[in-house]
Short mmCIF file of C-alpha atoms in Angstrom, two decimals:
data_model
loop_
_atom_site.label_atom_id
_atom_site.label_comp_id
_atom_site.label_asym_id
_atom_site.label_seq_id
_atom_site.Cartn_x
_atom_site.Cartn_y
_atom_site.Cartn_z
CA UNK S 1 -1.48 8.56 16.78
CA UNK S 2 -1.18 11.49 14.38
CA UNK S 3 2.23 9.94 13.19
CA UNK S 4 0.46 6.75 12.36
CA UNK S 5 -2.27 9.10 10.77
CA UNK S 6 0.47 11.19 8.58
CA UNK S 7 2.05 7.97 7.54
CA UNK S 8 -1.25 6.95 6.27
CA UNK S 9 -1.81 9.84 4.09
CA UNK S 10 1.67 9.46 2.85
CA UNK S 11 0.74 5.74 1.63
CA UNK S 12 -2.37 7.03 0.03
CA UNK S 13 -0.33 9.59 -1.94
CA UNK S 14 2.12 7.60 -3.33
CA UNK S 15 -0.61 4.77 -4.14
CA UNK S 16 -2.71 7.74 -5.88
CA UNK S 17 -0.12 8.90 -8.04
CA UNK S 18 0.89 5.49 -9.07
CA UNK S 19 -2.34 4.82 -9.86
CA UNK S 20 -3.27 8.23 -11.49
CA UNK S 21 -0.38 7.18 -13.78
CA UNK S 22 -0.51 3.50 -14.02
CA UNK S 23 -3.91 2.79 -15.04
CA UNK S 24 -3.80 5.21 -17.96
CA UNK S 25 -0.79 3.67 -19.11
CA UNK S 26 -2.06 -0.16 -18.89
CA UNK S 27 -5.15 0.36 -20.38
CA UNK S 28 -3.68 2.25 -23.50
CA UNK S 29 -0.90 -0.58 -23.87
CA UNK S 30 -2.12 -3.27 -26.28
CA UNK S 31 -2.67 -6.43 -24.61
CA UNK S 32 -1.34 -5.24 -20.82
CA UNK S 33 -4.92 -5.19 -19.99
CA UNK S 34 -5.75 -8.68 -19.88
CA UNK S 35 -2.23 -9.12 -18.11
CA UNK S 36 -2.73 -6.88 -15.21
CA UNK S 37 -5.77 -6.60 -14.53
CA UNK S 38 -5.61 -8.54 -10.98
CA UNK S 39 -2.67 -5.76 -10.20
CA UNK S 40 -5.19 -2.68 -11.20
CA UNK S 41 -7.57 -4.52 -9.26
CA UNK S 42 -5.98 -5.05 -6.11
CA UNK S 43 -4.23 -1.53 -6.03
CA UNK S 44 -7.63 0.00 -6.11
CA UNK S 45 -9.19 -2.15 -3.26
CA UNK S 46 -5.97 -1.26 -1.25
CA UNK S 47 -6.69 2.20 -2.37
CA UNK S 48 -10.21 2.18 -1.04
CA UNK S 49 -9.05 0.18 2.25
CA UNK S 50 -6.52 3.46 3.15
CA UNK S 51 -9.23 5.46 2.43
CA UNK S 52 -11.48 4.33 4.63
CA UNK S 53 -8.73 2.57 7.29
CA UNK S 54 -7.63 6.76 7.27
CA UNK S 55 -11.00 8.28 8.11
CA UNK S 56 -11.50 5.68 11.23
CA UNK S 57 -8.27 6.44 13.01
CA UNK S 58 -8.24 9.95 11.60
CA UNK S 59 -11.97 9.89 13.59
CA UNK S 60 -10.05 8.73 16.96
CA UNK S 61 -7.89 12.78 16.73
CA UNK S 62 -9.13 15.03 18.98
#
């Protein structure tokens, strides 16, 4: 369970410094918005859904 837990909070780090990085960079790219904006969109609802899918089985450690 804590392996499962680690590997979580691996995911969310990688997807937070893509992120961190790759929204900047879209939105200051003429025209990328309008072309990505369903990518930006789902990577921060997947974001959000490691977040919270984290805390639960982080909840189940004792």
């Amino acid at each position: 369970m804590v392996l499962l837990v680690q590997l979580l909070v691996l995911l969310l780090v990688i997807l937070s410094i893509i992120l961190v990085v790759g929204i900047p960079v879209t939105l200051a790219s003429p025209g990328q918005w309008e072309k990505s904006r369903n990518l930006v969109y789902t990577s921060i609802g997947l974001w959000v859904g490691l977040v919270i899918v984290t805390g639960i089985i982080n909840s189940f450690i004792v």
